[in-house]
mmCIF file of C-alpha atoms in Angstrom:
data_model
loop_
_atom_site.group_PDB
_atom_site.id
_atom_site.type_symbol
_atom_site.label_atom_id
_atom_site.label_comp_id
_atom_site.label_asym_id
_atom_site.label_seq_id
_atom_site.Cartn_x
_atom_site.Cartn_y
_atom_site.Cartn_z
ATOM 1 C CA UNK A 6 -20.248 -213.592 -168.963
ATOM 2 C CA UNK A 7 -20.769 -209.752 -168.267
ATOM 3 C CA UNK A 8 -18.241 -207.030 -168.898
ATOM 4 C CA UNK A 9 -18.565 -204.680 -165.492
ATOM 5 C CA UNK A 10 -16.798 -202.051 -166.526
ATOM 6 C CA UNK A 11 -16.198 -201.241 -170.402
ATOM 7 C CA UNK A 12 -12.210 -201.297 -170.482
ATOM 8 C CA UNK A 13 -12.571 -202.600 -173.795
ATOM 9 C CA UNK A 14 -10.221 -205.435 -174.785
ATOM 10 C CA UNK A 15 -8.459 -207.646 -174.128
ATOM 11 C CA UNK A 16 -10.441 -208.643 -170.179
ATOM 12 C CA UNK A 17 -9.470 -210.154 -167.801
ATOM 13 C CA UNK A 18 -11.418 -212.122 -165.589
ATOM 14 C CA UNK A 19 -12.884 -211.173 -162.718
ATOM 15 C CA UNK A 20 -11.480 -207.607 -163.163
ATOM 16 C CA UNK A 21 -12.985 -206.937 -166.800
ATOM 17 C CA UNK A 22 -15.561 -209.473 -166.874
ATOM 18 C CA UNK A 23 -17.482 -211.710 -164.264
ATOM 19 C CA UNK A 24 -19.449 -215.133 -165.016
ATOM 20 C CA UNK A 25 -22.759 -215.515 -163.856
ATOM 21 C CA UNK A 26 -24.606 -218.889 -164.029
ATOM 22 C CA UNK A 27 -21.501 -220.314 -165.005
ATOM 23 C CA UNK A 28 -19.772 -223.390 -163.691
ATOM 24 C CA UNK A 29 -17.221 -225.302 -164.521
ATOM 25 C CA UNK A 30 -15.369 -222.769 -166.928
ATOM 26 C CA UNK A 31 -11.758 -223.468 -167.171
ATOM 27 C CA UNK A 32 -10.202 -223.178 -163.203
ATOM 28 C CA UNK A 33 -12.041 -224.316 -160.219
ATOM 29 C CA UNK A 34 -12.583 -220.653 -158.585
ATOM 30 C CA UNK A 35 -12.906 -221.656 -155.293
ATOM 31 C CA UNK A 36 -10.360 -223.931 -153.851
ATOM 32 C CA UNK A 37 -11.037 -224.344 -149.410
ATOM 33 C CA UNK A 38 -7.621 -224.435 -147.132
ATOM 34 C CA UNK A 39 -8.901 -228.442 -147.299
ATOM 35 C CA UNK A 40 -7.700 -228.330 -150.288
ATOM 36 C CA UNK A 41 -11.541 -229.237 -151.804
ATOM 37 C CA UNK A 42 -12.503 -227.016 -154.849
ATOM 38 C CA UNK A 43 -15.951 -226.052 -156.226
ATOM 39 C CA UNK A 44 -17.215 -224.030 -159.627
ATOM 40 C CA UNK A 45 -18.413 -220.548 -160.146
ATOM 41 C CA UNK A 46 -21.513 -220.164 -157.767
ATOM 42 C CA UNK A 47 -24.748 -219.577 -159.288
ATOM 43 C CA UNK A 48 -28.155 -219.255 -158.840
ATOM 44 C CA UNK A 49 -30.267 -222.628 -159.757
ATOM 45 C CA UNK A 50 -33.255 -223.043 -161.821
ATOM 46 C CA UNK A 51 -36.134 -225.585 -160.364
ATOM 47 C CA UNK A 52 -35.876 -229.454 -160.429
ATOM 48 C CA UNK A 53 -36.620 -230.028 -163.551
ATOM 49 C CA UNK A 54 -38.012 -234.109 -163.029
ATOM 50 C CA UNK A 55 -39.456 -233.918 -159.814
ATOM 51 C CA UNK A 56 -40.746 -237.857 -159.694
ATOM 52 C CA UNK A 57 -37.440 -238.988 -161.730
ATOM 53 C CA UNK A 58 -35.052 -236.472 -159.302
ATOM 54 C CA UNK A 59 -37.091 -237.748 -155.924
ATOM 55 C CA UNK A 60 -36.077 -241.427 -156.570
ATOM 56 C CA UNK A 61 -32.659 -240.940 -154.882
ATOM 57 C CA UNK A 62 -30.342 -241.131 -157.771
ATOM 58 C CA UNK A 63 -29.000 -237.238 -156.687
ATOM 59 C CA UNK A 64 -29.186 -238.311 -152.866
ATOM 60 C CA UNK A 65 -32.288 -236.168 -152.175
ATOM 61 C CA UNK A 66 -34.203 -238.206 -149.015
ATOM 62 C CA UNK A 67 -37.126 -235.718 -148.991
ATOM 63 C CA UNK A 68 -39.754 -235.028 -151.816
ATOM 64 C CA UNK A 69 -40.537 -231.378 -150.940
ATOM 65 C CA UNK A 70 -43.474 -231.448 -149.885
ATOM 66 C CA UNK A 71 -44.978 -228.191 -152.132
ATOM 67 C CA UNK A 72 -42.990 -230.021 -154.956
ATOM 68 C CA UNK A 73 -46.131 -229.805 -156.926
ATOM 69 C CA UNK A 74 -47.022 -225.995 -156.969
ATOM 70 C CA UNK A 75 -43.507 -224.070 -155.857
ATOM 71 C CA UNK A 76 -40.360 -224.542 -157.186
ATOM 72 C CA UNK A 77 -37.940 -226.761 -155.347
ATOM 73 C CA UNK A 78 -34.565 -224.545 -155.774
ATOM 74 C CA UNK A 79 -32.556 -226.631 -153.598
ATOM 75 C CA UNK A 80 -33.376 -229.626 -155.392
ATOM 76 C CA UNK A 81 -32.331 -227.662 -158.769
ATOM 77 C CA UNK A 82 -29.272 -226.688 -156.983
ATOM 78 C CA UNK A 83 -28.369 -230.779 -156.341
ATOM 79 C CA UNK A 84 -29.744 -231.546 -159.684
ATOM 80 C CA UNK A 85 -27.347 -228.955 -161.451
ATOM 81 C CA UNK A 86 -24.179 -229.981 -159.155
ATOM 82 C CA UNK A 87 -25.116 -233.506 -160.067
ATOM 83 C CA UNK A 88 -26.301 -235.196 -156.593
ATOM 84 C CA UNK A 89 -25.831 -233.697 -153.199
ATOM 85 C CA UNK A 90 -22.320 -235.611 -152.618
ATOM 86 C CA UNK A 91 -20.858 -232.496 -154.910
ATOM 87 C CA UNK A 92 -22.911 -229.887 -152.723
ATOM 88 C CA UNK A 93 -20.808 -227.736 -150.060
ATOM 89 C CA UNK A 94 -21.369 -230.202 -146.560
ATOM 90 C CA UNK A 95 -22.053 -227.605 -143.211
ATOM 91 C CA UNK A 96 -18.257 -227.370 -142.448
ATOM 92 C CA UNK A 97 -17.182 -226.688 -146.438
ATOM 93 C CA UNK A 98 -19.311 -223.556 -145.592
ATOM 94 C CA UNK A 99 -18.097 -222.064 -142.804
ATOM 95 C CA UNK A 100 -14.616 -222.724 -144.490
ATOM 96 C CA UNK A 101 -16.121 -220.252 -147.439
ATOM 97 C CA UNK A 102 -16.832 -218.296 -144.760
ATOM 98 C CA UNK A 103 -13.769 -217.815 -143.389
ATOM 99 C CA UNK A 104 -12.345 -217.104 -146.381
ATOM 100 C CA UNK A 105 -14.680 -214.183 -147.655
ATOM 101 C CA UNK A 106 -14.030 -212.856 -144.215
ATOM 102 C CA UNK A 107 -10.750 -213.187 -143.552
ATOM 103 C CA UNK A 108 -9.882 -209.663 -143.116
ATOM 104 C CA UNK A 109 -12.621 -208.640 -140.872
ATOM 105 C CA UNK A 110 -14.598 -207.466 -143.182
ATOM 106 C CA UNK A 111 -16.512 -208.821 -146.075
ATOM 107 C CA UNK A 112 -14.145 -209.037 -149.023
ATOM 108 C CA UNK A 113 -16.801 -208.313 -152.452
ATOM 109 C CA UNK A 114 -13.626 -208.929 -154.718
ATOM 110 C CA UNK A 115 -13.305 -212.283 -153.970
ATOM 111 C CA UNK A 116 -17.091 -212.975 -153.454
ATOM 112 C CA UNK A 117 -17.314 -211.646 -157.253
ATOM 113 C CA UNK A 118 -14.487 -213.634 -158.417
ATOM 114 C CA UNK A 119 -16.595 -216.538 -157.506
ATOM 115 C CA UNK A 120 -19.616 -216.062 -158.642
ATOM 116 C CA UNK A 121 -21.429 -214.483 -155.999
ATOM 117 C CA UNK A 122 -22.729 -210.869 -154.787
ATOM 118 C CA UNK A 123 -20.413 -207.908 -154.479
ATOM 119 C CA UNK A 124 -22.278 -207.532 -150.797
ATOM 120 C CA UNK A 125 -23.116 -209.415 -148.066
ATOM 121 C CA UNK A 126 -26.894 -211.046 -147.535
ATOM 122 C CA UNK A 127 -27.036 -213.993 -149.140
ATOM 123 C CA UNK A 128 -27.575 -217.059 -148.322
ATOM 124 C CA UNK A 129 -25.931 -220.938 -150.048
ATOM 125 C CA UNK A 130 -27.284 -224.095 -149.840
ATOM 126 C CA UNK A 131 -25.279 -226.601 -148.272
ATOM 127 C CA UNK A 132 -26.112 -230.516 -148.941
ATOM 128 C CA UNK A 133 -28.113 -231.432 -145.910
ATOM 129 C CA UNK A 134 -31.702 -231.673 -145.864
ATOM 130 C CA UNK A 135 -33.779 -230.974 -142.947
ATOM 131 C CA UNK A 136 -36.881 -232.220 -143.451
ATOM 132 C CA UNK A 137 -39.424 -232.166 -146.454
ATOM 133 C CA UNK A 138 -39.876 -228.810 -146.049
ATOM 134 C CA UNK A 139 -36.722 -227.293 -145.702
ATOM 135 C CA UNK A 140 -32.347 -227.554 -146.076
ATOM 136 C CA UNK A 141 -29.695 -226.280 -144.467
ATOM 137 C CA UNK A 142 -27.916 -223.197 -146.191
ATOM 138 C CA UNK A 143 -25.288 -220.823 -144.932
ATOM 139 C CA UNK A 144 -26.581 -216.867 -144.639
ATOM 140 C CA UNK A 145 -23.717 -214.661 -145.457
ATOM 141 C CA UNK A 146 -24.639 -211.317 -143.156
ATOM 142 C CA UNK A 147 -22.982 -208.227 -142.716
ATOM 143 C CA UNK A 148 -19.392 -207.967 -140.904
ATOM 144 C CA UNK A 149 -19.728 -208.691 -137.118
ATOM 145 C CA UNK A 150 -22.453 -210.449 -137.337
ATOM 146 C CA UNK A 151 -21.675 -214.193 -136.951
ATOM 147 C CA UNK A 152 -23.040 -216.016 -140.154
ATOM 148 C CA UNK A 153 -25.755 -218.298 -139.296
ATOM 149 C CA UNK A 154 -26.995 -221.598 -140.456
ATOM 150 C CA UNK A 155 -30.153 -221.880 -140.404
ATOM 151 C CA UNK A 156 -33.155 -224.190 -142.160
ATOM 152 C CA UNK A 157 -34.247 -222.949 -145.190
ATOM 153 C CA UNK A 158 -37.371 -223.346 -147.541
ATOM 154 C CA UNK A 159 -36.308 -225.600 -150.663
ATOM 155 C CA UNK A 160 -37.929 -222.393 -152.721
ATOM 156 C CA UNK A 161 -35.467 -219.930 -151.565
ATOM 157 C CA UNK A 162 -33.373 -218.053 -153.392
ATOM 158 C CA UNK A 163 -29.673 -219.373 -152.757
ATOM 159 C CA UNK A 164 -26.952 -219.635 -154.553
ATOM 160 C CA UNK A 165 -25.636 -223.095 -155.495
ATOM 161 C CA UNK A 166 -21.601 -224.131 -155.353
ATOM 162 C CA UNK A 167 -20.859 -226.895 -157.724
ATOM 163 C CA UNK A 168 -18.003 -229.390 -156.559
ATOM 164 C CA UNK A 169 -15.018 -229.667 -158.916
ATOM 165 C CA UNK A 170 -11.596 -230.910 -159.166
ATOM 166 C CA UNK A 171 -8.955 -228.586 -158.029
ATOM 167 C CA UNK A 172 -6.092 -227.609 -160.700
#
């Protein structure tokens, strides 16, 4: 939790105070016009059990190939949400995408309310795999610029969006 602007008390979230690295706090920030809901985004660590996380319990196919000497983020990103079945799928994502620009222009105050930048360029993994050397995750890029999928290495930095239960 950080305060982002010294108002004192009481805050308020997401106008006092912002979570980082925090899911699953209270309300599900980020309910889709689907009507499917995920946590507070956040950035993930590495896998932590590489040999126990490859064996498919989370749904990863792939053991990244580097796996060895580079840190697998997307599989620390399925790990954390708990298998890829609660990762974003490729569609869940361009929903998210709609709704951070749904004005024509990127909207930071919601982006912050869940979890991610204040500005555009950044990318979130969705639950696909390409290959063992890369997944699919969303780029978020500045206004009239159409957002792109694209493969990226499993050592990028992305953020991860945790599936939840809507309220």
């Amino acid at each position: 939790v950080m305060d982002i602007n010294n108002n004192g008390r009481p805050n308020t979230l997401n106008k006092d105070v912002v979570l980082f690295n925090a899911n699953r706090l209270g309300k599900c920030p980020i309910e889709l016009p689907s009507g499917v809901c995920f946590g507070t985004a956040f950035s993930p660590s590495c896998l932590s059990d590489t040999s126990a996380s490859y064996s498919n319990s989370l749904g990863i196919k792939y053991k990244f190939y580097y796996a060895s000497t580079v840190c697998d983020r997307w599989g620390g990103a399925v790990e954390a949400a708990g298998g890829t079945s609660n990762m974003p799928t490729l569609s869940q994502l361009h929903e998210l995408n709609e709704l951070l620009y749904s004005s024509g222009s990127f909207d930071s105050e919601k982006a912050v309310s869940m979890g991610l930048p204040s500005s555009y360029d950044f990318h979130i993994w969705s639950n696909k795999e390409y290959n063992k050397y890369s997944s699919y995750a969303l780029h978020f890029s500045h206004p009239g610029v159409e957002n792109s999928l694209y493969r990226a290495d499993f050592a990028r930095e992305a953020y991860a969006l945790p599936q939840c239960e809507c309220d």
